[in-house]
Short mmCIF file of C-alpha atoms and ligand atoms in Angstrom, two decimals:
data_model
loop_
_atom_site.label_atom_id
_atom_site.label_comp_id
_atom_site.label_asym_id
_atom_site.label_seq_id
_atom_site.Cartn_x
_atom_site.Cartn_y
_atom_site.Cartn_z
CA MET B 1 7.33 -0.42 41.71
CA SER B 2 6.87 -0.35 38.24
CA VAL B 3 9.23 1.57 35.97
CA THR B 4 7.98 2.80 32.66
CA ASN B 5 9.71 1.44 29.82
CA PRO B 6 11.47 4.58 28.27
CA PHE B 7 10.22 3.58 24.59
CA LEU B 8 6.66 4.15 26.03
CA ALA B 9 7.82 7.52 27.70
CA ASP B 10 8.57 10.95 26.42
CA ASN B 11 8.76 11.60 22.65
CA PHE B 12 9.13 7.80 22.37
CA ALA B 13 5.42 7.38 23.63
CA PRO B 14 2.87 6.69 21.04
CA VAL B 15 0.27 9.27 19.76
CA ARG B 16 -3.21 7.75 19.47
CA GLU B 17 -4.91 10.33 17.23
CA GLU B 18 -4.70 10.66 13.44
CA THR B 19 -4.76 13.97 11.99
CA GLN B 20 -4.59 16.23 9.38
CA LEU B 21 -3.31 19.92 9.45
CA GLU B 22 -3.24 22.48 6.86
CA ASP B 23 -1.21 25.48 6.19
CA LEU B 24 1.71 25.00 8.60
CA ARG B 25 3.60 27.69 10.29
CA VAL B 26 7.30 27.85 9.00
CA ILE B 27 10.24 29.54 10.43
CA GLY B 28 12.33 30.46 7.70
CA GLU B 29 11.11 29.68 4.17
CA LEU B 30 10.44 26.49 2.15
CA PRO B 31 12.17 26.47 -0.97
CA ARG B 32 9.62 27.26 -4.09
CA ASP B 33 11.01 24.62 -6.16
CA MET B 34 10.43 21.76 -3.38
CA ASN B 35 7.25 19.75 -4.10
CA GLY B 36 6.56 16.34 -2.73
CA MET B 37 5.97 14.63 0.42
CA PHE B 38 8.17 13.65 3.37
CA VAL B 39 7.07 10.27 4.67
CA ARG B 40 8.50 8.65 7.63
CA VAL B 41 7.29 5.12 9.43
CA GLY B 42 8.00 4.43 13.07
CA PRO B 43 6.61 2.00 15.91
CA ASN B 44 3.42 3.45 17.68
CA PRO B 45 1.72 0.77 19.95
CA GLN B 46 -1.98 0.91 19.15
CA PHE B 47 -2.45 -0.73 22.57
CA GLU B 48 -0.88 -1.39 26.10
CA PRO B 49 1.99 -3.94 24.99
CA ILE B 50 1.98 -7.51 26.46
CA GLY B 51 5.24 -8.76 28.32
CA THR B 52 8.54 -6.65 27.85
CA TYR B 53 8.19 -3.77 25.00
CA HIS B 54 10.97 -3.32 22.48
CA TRP B 55 11.38 -0.33 20.45
CA PHE B 56 10.96 -2.33 17.23
CA ASP B 57 7.32 -3.87 18.29
CA GLY B 58 4.99 -1.02 17.94
CA ASP B 59 2.37 -0.91 15.10
CA GLY B 60 3.72 1.41 12.06
CA MET B 61 2.55 4.84 11.97
CA LEU B 62 3.24 7.29 9.07
CA HIS B 63 4.24 10.58 9.36
CA GLY B 64 4.00 12.84 6.28
CA VAL B 65 4.49 16.29 5.49
CA ARG B 66 3.31 17.32 1.84
CA VAL B 67 5.36 20.34 0.41
CA ARG B 68 4.21 22.55 -2.63
CA ASP B 69 4.38 26.05 -3.42
CA GLY B 70 6.38 27.20 -0.31
CA LYS B 71 3.48 25.61 1.83
CA ALA B 72 3.19 22.39 4.09
CA ALA B 73 0.49 20.11 5.25
CA TYR B 74 0.79 17.31 7.67
CA ARG B 75 -0.82 14.01 8.36
CA ASN B 76 -0.08 10.65 10.23
CA ARG B 77 -1.79 7.47 10.05
CA TYR B 78 -1.34 4.08 11.31
CA VAL B 79 -0.50 1.33 8.60
CA GLN B 80 -3.45 -0.93 8.64
CA THR B 81 -2.19 -4.31 8.94
CA LYS B 82 -4.01 -7.54 9.42
CA GLY B 83 -2.69 -7.72 12.86
CA PHE B 84 -3.38 -4.08 13.38
CA GLU B 85 -7.06 -4.67 12.50
CA ILE B 86 -7.48 -7.97 14.50
CA GLU B 87 -6.28 -5.97 17.77
CA ARG B 88 -8.36 -2.89 16.75
CA GLN B 89 -11.27 -5.31 16.51
CA ARG B 90 -10.78 -6.94 19.97
CA GLY B 91 -9.79 -3.67 21.61
CA ARG B 92 -6.21 -4.69 23.10
CA ALA B 93 -3.01 -6.04 22.15
CA ILE B 94 -3.05 -9.76 20.95
CA TRP B 95 0.73 -10.07 20.08
CA SER B 96 3.77 -9.50 22.22
CA GLY B 97 6.95 -8.97 20.73
CA LEU B 98 10.86 -9.63 20.20
CA MET B 99 11.36 -9.84 23.75
CA GLU B 100 8.92 -12.67 24.08
CA PRO B 101 8.62 -15.98 22.91
CA PRO B 102 6.65 -16.22 19.33
CA GLN B 103 3.12 -17.07 19.61
CA PHE B 104 3.17 -20.41 17.66
CA ASP B 105 -0.17 -21.58 19.12
CA ASN B 106 -2.12 -18.19 18.00
CA PRO B 107 -4.43 -18.89 15.16
CA ASP B 108 -3.65 -15.67 13.36
CA GLY B 109 0.03 -16.32 13.25
CA PRO B 110 3.18 -16.52 15.44
CA PHE B 111 4.11 -12.80 14.91
CA LYS B 112 2.53 -9.49 13.82
CA ASN B 113 3.76 -7.66 10.72
CA ALA B 114 4.11 -4.55 12.34
CA ALA B 115 5.06 -2.73 8.92
CA ASN B 116 7.16 0.04 11.03
CA THR B 117 10.50 0.07 9.67
CA ALA B 118 11.17 1.91 6.49
CA LEU B 119 9.71 2.99 3.30
CA VAL B 120 10.53 2.55 -0.57
CA TRP B 121 9.31 4.10 -3.47
CA HIS B 122 9.32 1.53 -6.39
CA ASP B 123 7.28 1.02 -9.62
CA GLY B 124 4.98 4.14 -8.81
CA ARG B 125 4.20 2.56 -5.31
CA LEU B 126 5.00 3.47 -1.91
CA LEU B 127 5.99 0.30 0.42
CA ALA B 128 5.82 0.41 4.27
CA LEU B 129 8.41 -2.60 5.35
CA TRP B 130 9.23 -4.70 8.05
CA GLU B 131 11.68 -7.53 7.65
CA GLY B 132 9.95 -10.21 8.73
CA GLY B 133 7.23 -10.33 6.52
CA GLU B 134 5.67 -8.90 3.13
CA PRO B 135 5.38 -4.83 2.47
CA HIS B 136 2.00 -3.05 2.66
CA HIS B 137 1.43 -1.02 -0.42
CA ILE B 138 0.42 2.81 0.85
CA ARG B 139 -1.42 5.34 -1.03
CA VAL B 140 0.22 8.82 -1.35
CA PRO B 141 -0.65 11.72 -0.29
CA SER B 142 -3.50 10.14 1.84
CA LEU B 143 -1.23 7.64 3.70
CA GLU B 144 -4.05 5.23 3.52
CA THR B 145 -3.32 1.38 3.68
CA VAL B 146 -4.11 -0.58 0.14
CA GLY B 147 -2.98 -3.86 1.89
CA PRO B 148 0.05 -6.17 1.86
CA TYR B 149 1.72 -6.39 -1.53
CA ASP B 150 3.10 -9.59 -2.59
CA TYR B 151 4.18 -9.25 -6.22
CA GLY B 152 1.13 -11.21 -7.64
CA GLY B 153 1.73 -14.12 -5.23
CA LYS B 154 5.76 -14.32 -6.22
CA LEU B 155 6.89 -13.15 -2.96
CA THR B 156 8.22 -16.64 -1.34
CA SER B 157 10.47 -14.98 1.39
CA ALA B 158 10.26 -12.29 3.99
CA PHE B 159 11.05 -8.80 2.84
CA THR B 160 14.01 -6.58 4.18
CA ALA B 161 13.35 -3.19 5.24
CA HIS B 162 16.05 -1.93 3.09
CA PRO B 163 15.78 -3.00 -0.41
CA LYS B 164 18.30 -1.11 -3.09
CA VAL B 165 17.03 0.31 -6.13
CA ASP B 166 19.19 1.03 -8.97
CA ALA B 167 18.03 4.27 -10.28
CA VAL B 168 19.80 3.91 -13.49
CA THR B 169 18.12 0.55 -14.39
CA GLY B 170 14.93 0.89 -12.05
CA GLU B 171 15.89 -2.49 -10.85
CA MET B 172 15.12 -3.13 -7.01
CA MET B 173 17.27 -5.66 -5.17
CA PHE B 174 16.06 -7.61 -1.79
CA PHE B 175 16.58 -10.23 0.66
CA GLY B 176 14.42 -12.20 3.17
CA TYR B 177 15.99 -13.85 5.94
CA ALA B 178 14.59 -16.70 8.52
CA PRO B 179 15.54 -18.86 11.42
CA MET B 180 15.08 -21.98 9.58
CA PRO B 181 16.53 -23.03 6.12
CA PRO B 182 16.53 -21.43 3.29
CA TYR B 183 18.25 -18.86 5.99
CA LEU B 184 18.59 -16.27 3.17
CA GLN B 185 17.01 -15.61 -0.02
CA TYR B 186 17.95 -13.04 -2.61
CA SER B 187 15.61 -11.71 -5.21
CA VAL B 188 15.51 -9.07 -7.95
CA VAL B 189 12.38 -6.99 -8.98
CA ALA B 190 12.33 -5.46 -12.57
CA ALA B 191 11.91 -1.90 -13.29
CA SER B 192 8.35 -2.95 -14.28
CA GLY B 193 7.50 -4.14 -11.10
CA GLU B 194 7.76 -7.88 -11.88
CA LEU B 195 9.58 -9.93 -9.37
CA LEU B 196 11.97 -11.63 -11.66
CA ARG B 197 13.65 -14.35 -9.36
CA THR B 198 14.54 -15.31 -6.02
CA VAL B 199 17.57 -17.65 -5.33
CA PRO B 200 18.56 -19.57 -1.99
CA ILE B 201 21.65 -18.44 -0.50
CA ASP B 202 23.72 -20.68 1.62
CA ILE B 203 24.72 -19.69 4.97
CA PRO B 204 26.07 -21.34 8.01
CA ALA B 205 23.29 -20.68 10.32
CA GLY B 206 20.26 -18.47 10.92
CA VAL B 207 21.41 -14.86 11.26
CA MET B 208 19.33 -11.56 11.59
CA ILE B 209 20.29 -9.48 8.22
CA HIS B 210 19.00 -5.73 8.44
CA ASP B 211 20.35 -4.39 5.38
CA CYS B 212 22.36 -4.95 2.33
CA ALA B 213 23.88 -3.00 -0.67
CA VAL B 214 23.96 -2.88 -4.41
CA THR B 215 26.95 -1.94 -7.02
CA GLU B 216 26.34 -1.77 -10.75
CA HIS B 217 26.93 -5.14 -11.04
CA TYR B 218 26.84 -6.76 -7.65
CA THR B 219 24.56 -7.53 -4.65
CA LEU B 220 26.30 -7.24 -1.07
CA LEU B 221 24.90 -9.70 1.31
CA LEU B 222 25.83 -9.38 4.76
CA ASP B 223 26.21 -12.56 6.94
CA LEU B 224 27.13 -11.00 10.47
CA PRO B 225 27.21 -12.73 14.06
CA VAL B 226 23.44 -12.33 15.40
CA THR B 227 22.53 -15.68 15.42
CA PHE B 228 18.83 -17.40 16.02
CA ASP B 229 18.72 -19.41 19.03
CA LEU B 230 15.87 -21.88 17.99
CA GLN B 231 15.46 -23.48 21.75
CA ALA B 232 14.86 -19.68 23.04
CA MET B 233 11.96 -19.52 20.63
CA THR B 234 9.99 -22.19 22.40
CA SER B 235 11.54 -22.04 25.73
CA GLY B 236 11.97 -18.38 26.42
CA GLY B 237 15.03 -15.83 26.52
CA PRO B 238 16.58 -13.98 23.88
CA VAL B 239 15.74 -15.31 20.28
CA LEU B 240 18.88 -13.69 18.97
CA ASN B 241 22.28 -13.80 20.15
CA TRP B 242 25.57 -11.86 19.73
CA ASN B 243 27.71 -14.80 18.54
CA PRO B 244 31.23 -13.64 17.26
CA ASP B 245 32.36 -17.53 16.88
CA ASN B 246 30.16 -17.64 13.86
CA GLY B 247 32.29 -15.38 11.98
CA ALA B 248 31.61 -12.48 9.97
CA ARG B 249 31.51 -12.61 6.01
CA ILE B 250 30.43 -10.40 3.27
CA GLY B 251 28.83 -12.18 0.14
CA VAL B 252 29.23 -10.39 -3.31
CA ILE B 253 26.92 -11.92 -5.73
CA PRO B 254 26.23 -10.72 -9.31
CA ARG B 255 23.11 -8.94 -9.60
CA HIS B 256 21.33 -11.92 -11.52
CA GLY B 257 23.45 -14.65 -9.88
CA SER B 258 22.86 -17.73 -8.03
CA ASN B 259 24.38 -19.31 -4.86
CA ASP B 260 27.37 -20.84 -6.69
CA ASP B 261 28.02 -17.27 -7.73
CA VAL B 262 28.45 -15.66 -4.52
CA ARG B 263 32.47 -14.73 -3.35
CA TRP B 264 32.50 -14.55 0.32
CA PHE B 265 34.89 -12.13 2.25
CA GLU B 266 35.83 -12.72 5.97
CA ILE B 267 35.84 -9.77 8.05
CA PRO B 268 36.72 -9.03 11.64
CA PRO B 269 33.08 -9.87 13.64
CA CYS B 270 31.25 -6.81 13.63
CA TYR B 271 27.54 -5.87 13.06
CA ILE B 272 26.42 -3.55 10.70
CA PHE B 273 22.53 -2.10 11.00
CA HIS B 274 23.01 -0.03 8.05
CA THR B 275 24.77 0.58 4.85
CA THR B 276 25.72 3.83 3.42
CA ASN B 277 26.19 2.71 -0.35
CA ALA B 278 28.72 0.27 -2.13
CA TYR B 279 30.15 0.59 -5.59
CA GLU B 280 32.82 -0.73 -8.20
CA ALA B 281 36.41 0.68 -8.52
CA ASP B 282 38.93 -0.95 -10.77
CA ASP B 283 39.16 -4.63 -9.23
CA GLU B 284 37.64 -3.57 -5.84
CA VAL B 285 33.94 -3.62 -4.51
CA VAL B 286 33.98 -0.73 -1.94
CA LEU B 287 31.35 -0.80 0.87
CA ILE B 288 30.64 2.27 3.28
CA ALA B 289 28.68 1.33 6.28
CA CYS B 290 27.82 2.20 10.21
CA ARG B 291 29.74 -0.56 11.98
CA VAL B 292 29.49 -1.64 15.57
CA ASN B 293 32.03 -3.84 17.55
CA SER B 294 29.04 -5.87 18.97
CA THR B 295 25.32 -5.28 19.53
CA SER B 296 22.77 -6.26 22.23
CA VAL B 297 19.92 -4.18 20.67
CA LEU B 298 18.08 -7.06 19.60
CA MET B 299 18.72 -8.87 23.03
CA ASP B 300 17.60 -6.44 25.48
CA ASP B 301 15.25 -3.77 26.00
CA GLY B 302 17.84 -0.88 25.24
CA GLN B 303 18.95 -0.52 28.58
CA SER B 304 22.80 -1.67 28.18
CA PRO B 305 25.27 -0.31 30.69
CA ALA B 306 27.64 2.60 29.52
CA ALA B 307 30.71 0.32 29.04
CA GLU B 308 28.37 -1.51 26.31
CA GLN B 309 27.02 1.74 24.96
CA GLU B 310 30.67 2.60 23.71
CA ASP B 311 31.18 -0.47 22.26
CA GLN B 312 28.12 -0.81 20.48
CA ALA B 313 28.64 2.96 19.16
CA PRO B 314 28.05 3.02 15.40
CA ARG B 315 30.92 4.71 13.45
CA LEU B 316 31.41 4.96 9.51
CA HIS B 317 33.74 2.42 8.05
CA ARG B 318 34.70 1.42 4.58
CA TRP B 319 35.60 -1.81 3.28
CA ARG B 320 37.31 -2.85 0.03
CA PHE B 321 37.22 -6.42 -1.22
CA ASN B 322 39.22 -6.97 -4.16
CA MET B 323 37.25 -9.34 -6.58
CA LYS B 324 40.83 -10.56 -8.15
CA THR B 325 42.92 -11.34 -5.01
CA GLY B 326 40.50 -11.88 -2.51
CA ALA B 327 42.39 -9.33 -0.16
CA VAL B 328 39.77 -7.07 2.22
CA SER B 329 40.75 -4.06 4.16
CA GLU B 330 38.80 -1.91 6.74
CA GLU B 331 39.04 1.66 7.66
CA GLY B 332 37.12 3.97 10.08
CA LEU B 333 36.00 7.16 8.41
CA ASP B 334 34.83 9.24 11.45
CA ASP B 335 35.56 9.10 15.20
CA VAL B 336 32.24 10.74 16.04
CA PRO B 337 29.39 8.02 16.10
CA SER B 338 26.64 8.15 13.43
CA GLU B 339 24.05 6.18 12.05
CA PHE B 340 20.83 5.96 9.35
CA PRO B 341 23.26 7.03 6.61
CA ARG B 342 21.77 8.21 3.12
CA ILE B 343 22.98 9.49 0.14
CA ASN B 344 21.70 11.45 -3.04
CA GLU B 345 19.84 7.74 -4.14
CA SER B 346 20.23 8.76 -7.75
CA LEU B 347 23.70 7.03 -6.90
CA THR B 348 22.90 4.14 -5.51
CA GLY B 349 25.39 1.56 -6.37
CA ARG B 350 27.49 3.89 -8.01
CA SER B 351 30.45 5.92 -6.85
CA HIS B 352 29.26 8.63 -4.42
CA ARG B 353 31.13 11.89 -3.25
CA TYR B 354 28.73 12.83 -0.32
CA SER B 355 27.02 10.91 2.36
CA TYR B 356 24.77 12.07 5.54
CA ALA B 357 24.09 10.30 8.79
CA ALA B 358 22.53 11.11 12.15
CA ARG B 359 24.74 12.22 14.72
CA VAL B 360 24.97 9.98 18.04
CA PRO B 361 25.58 12.26 21.17
CA ALA B 362 28.01 11.21 23.71
CA ASP B 363 26.15 11.73 26.68
CA VAL B 364 22.73 10.11 26.31
CA THR B 365 21.77 6.44 26.50
CA MET B 366 18.54 6.40 24.31
CA PRO B 367 18.84 6.20 20.71
CA LEU B 368 18.79 9.86 20.39
CA PHE B 369 20.50 11.94 17.29
CA ASP B 370 21.64 15.68 17.87
CA GLY B 371 22.74 16.60 14.33
CA PHE B 372 23.62 15.53 11.24
CA GLN B 373 27.24 14.76 9.71
CA LYS B 374 27.74 15.16 6.00
CA TYR B 375 30.90 13.49 4.72
CA ASP B 376 32.81 14.27 1.64
CA HIS B 377 34.65 10.90 1.01
CA GLN B 378 36.63 12.60 -1.81
CA THR B 379 38.48 14.99 0.64
CA GLY B 380 37.76 13.31 4.28
CA ARG B 381 36.11 16.62 5.00
CA VAL B 382 33.17 15.89 7.74
CA GLU B 383 30.77 18.47 8.44
CA SER B 384 28.23 18.85 11.13
CA HIS B 385 24.86 20.54 11.46
CA PRO B 386 23.91 20.31 15.36
CA HIS B 387 19.93 20.54 15.70
CA GLY B 388 20.70 22.44 18.95
CA PRO B 389 20.38 22.08 23.05
CA GLY B 390 17.54 19.63 23.77
CA ARG B 391 16.62 19.10 20.33
CA TYR B 392 16.82 15.54 18.72
CA GLY B 393 16.17 14.52 15.15
CA GLY B 394 16.39 11.24 13.09
CA GLU B 395 17.49 10.05 9.78
CA GLY B 396 17.96 12.84 7.14
CA VAL B 397 16.68 11.93 3.93
CA PHE B 398 17.99 13.61 0.94
CA VAL B 399 15.59 15.53 -1.31
CA PRO B 400 17.26 16.36 -4.78
CA ARG B 401 16.53 20.01 -5.97
CA ASP B 402 14.55 19.64 -9.54
CA GLY B 403 17.28 20.04 -12.26
CA ALA B 404 20.36 19.96 -10.02
CA SER B 405 23.61 18.86 -11.51
CA ALA B 406 25.82 19.09 -8.36
CA GLU B 407 25.50 15.53 -6.09
CA ASP B 408 24.73 17.62 -3.05
CA ASP B 409 22.55 20.23 -4.51
CA GLY B 410 19.29 19.53 -2.44
CA TRP B 411 18.05 19.55 1.06
CA LEU B 412 18.25 17.02 4.26
CA VAL B 413 14.88 16.54 5.59
CA THR B 414 14.06 15.04 9.32
CA TYR B 415 11.68 15.49 11.98
CA VAL B 416 12.93 17.35 15.19
CA TYR B 417 11.44 17.18 18.79
CA ASP B 418 12.36 19.98 21.07
CA GLN B 419 12.29 18.48 24.40
CA THR B 420 12.23 22.02 26.28
CA GLN B 421 9.24 23.28 24.06
CA ARG B 422 7.61 19.83 23.53
CA ALA B 423 7.29 20.86 20.04
CA ALA B 424 7.64 19.05 16.73
CA GLU B 425 9.37 20.19 13.50
CA MET B 426 9.92 19.08 9.91
CA VAL B 427 13.56 20.36 9.28
CA VAL B 428 14.83 21.49 6.05
CA VAL B 429 18.82 21.72 5.65
CA ASN B 430 20.57 23.14 2.71
CA ALA B 431 22.86 20.19 2.14
CA GLN B 432 25.42 22.37 0.49
CA ASP B 433 25.46 24.70 3.49
CA MET B 434 25.25 22.49 6.49
CA THR B 435 26.71 24.86 9.46
CA ALA B 436 24.17 27.31 8.33
CA GLU B 437 20.50 27.48 10.28
CA PRO B 438 17.83 25.47 8.39
CA VAL B 439 16.18 26.99 5.46
CA ALA B 440 12.99 26.08 6.90
CA ARG B 441 11.38 24.74 10.39
CA VAL B 442 7.83 23.61 9.73
CA GLN B 443 5.94 23.62 13.01
CA ILE B 444 3.90 20.59 13.38
CA PRO B 445 1.10 21.51 16.13
CA ALA B 446 1.05 17.58 17.05
CA ARG B 447 3.67 15.57 18.37
CA VAL B 448 5.59 13.04 16.18
CA PRO B 449 7.29 10.51 18.03
CA TYR B 450 10.88 9.38 17.24
CA GLY B 451 10.80 7.00 14.63
CA PHE B 452 12.87 4.82 12.08
CA HIS B 453 13.02 5.51 8.20
CA GLY B 454 11.75 8.03 6.07
CA ALA B 455 11.49 8.61 2.27
CA TRP B 456 10.74 11.35 -0.14
CA VAL B 457 8.15 10.99 -2.76
CA ALA B 458 8.60 13.52 -5.49
CA GLY B 459 5.50 15.54 -6.60
CA GLU B 460 5.00 14.37 -10.05
CA TYR B 461 4.22 10.96 -8.51
CA ILE B 462 1.64 12.49 -5.98
CA GLY B 463 -2.22 12.50 -6.72
CA ALA B 464 -4.44 15.17 -5.63
FE1 FE2 K 501 16.74 0.01 9.31
#
């Protein structure tokens, strides 16, 4: 008997239609001064997958809600990558995914860049990101794909799904990792959009690196023990392994520095999928991130036994790296598991007071999020905003109010799916009043599958 992969069922199942819906019904009221577009990307396989399907494999699909003058409109579009177009022409899937060996004999390349993971706005351009390849330039508000974006041919590495933009200088820092040397490369893009430099960084083994962090003067590179197994790449079996013997270390490199300038700090083995932020405080570099004891996320199809689920529950932690003494400290900040941390991004790399994360419920094994956690890092206070029974959301993107002076003066925005009503909403929560009902619930009469990361594009940047 065949069992449906749970990542192809319920609200993880892909939608096939690209739709456009105007003047959506709103429960509550959209703030009149909220003007922009919430865009979120996620996996949405165009065709029946080949081999074992992993949630990270599906073709990228963008879901956007344009908000203006108290009204909202929705549209969704596939990211039209080269691989997507080739498969569309042939009418079937050509590439398998993470759980199968790469197709080194495929004339169109061993992997498909799915462009399904995250979005970044930089230099007046929205990019859809996938950490194994180049970004894709996306038009706003149409969500059409312009094409791959390689910085005028200067991009020589893969491109993380989580670059960091310094809102003060406008610079963007990113890295790319690879199973073969150079295992890690680090790059800086100027505010003007020019890729200024790419430097190789020495690490002992090829590792999977999902995120990084920056401070005013440094970039933090995460060498954590999810290692590549090159043999498995050709013979089959998991390509990535949880391998704590490889050690865990955080490299602190001056923003415009090179390999020789990296200061490495050993930490107890763990994995970090997502960082919240980092900043400098006297002699210390402080990192806040969601930490797991171990991970099998990239090694199986998401069907871990319950004991592993607890070991792999992500919890917010803070590390302090003393640049003078080399001392390291690590402390947990919340017993409640949470992931997909975000901040008011005008403070990326600077000391922030508040962060927001998606809350992980105790009673489900799928990656569902049943609310928001708001952290006040000054007082240690944690506030929860539950989405309600049978309702699951995702990453909360912070949208600052125009002209705001307080750090948390704005809204958290996410898509919520109501499992009982089988209905999708874009939920808008007042970030200064987390325990209240959402200020607006935008009803979307189309299914919006669970996905990964989003971005808010301010109205001033959006064309007609
Ligand atoms: Fe991510």
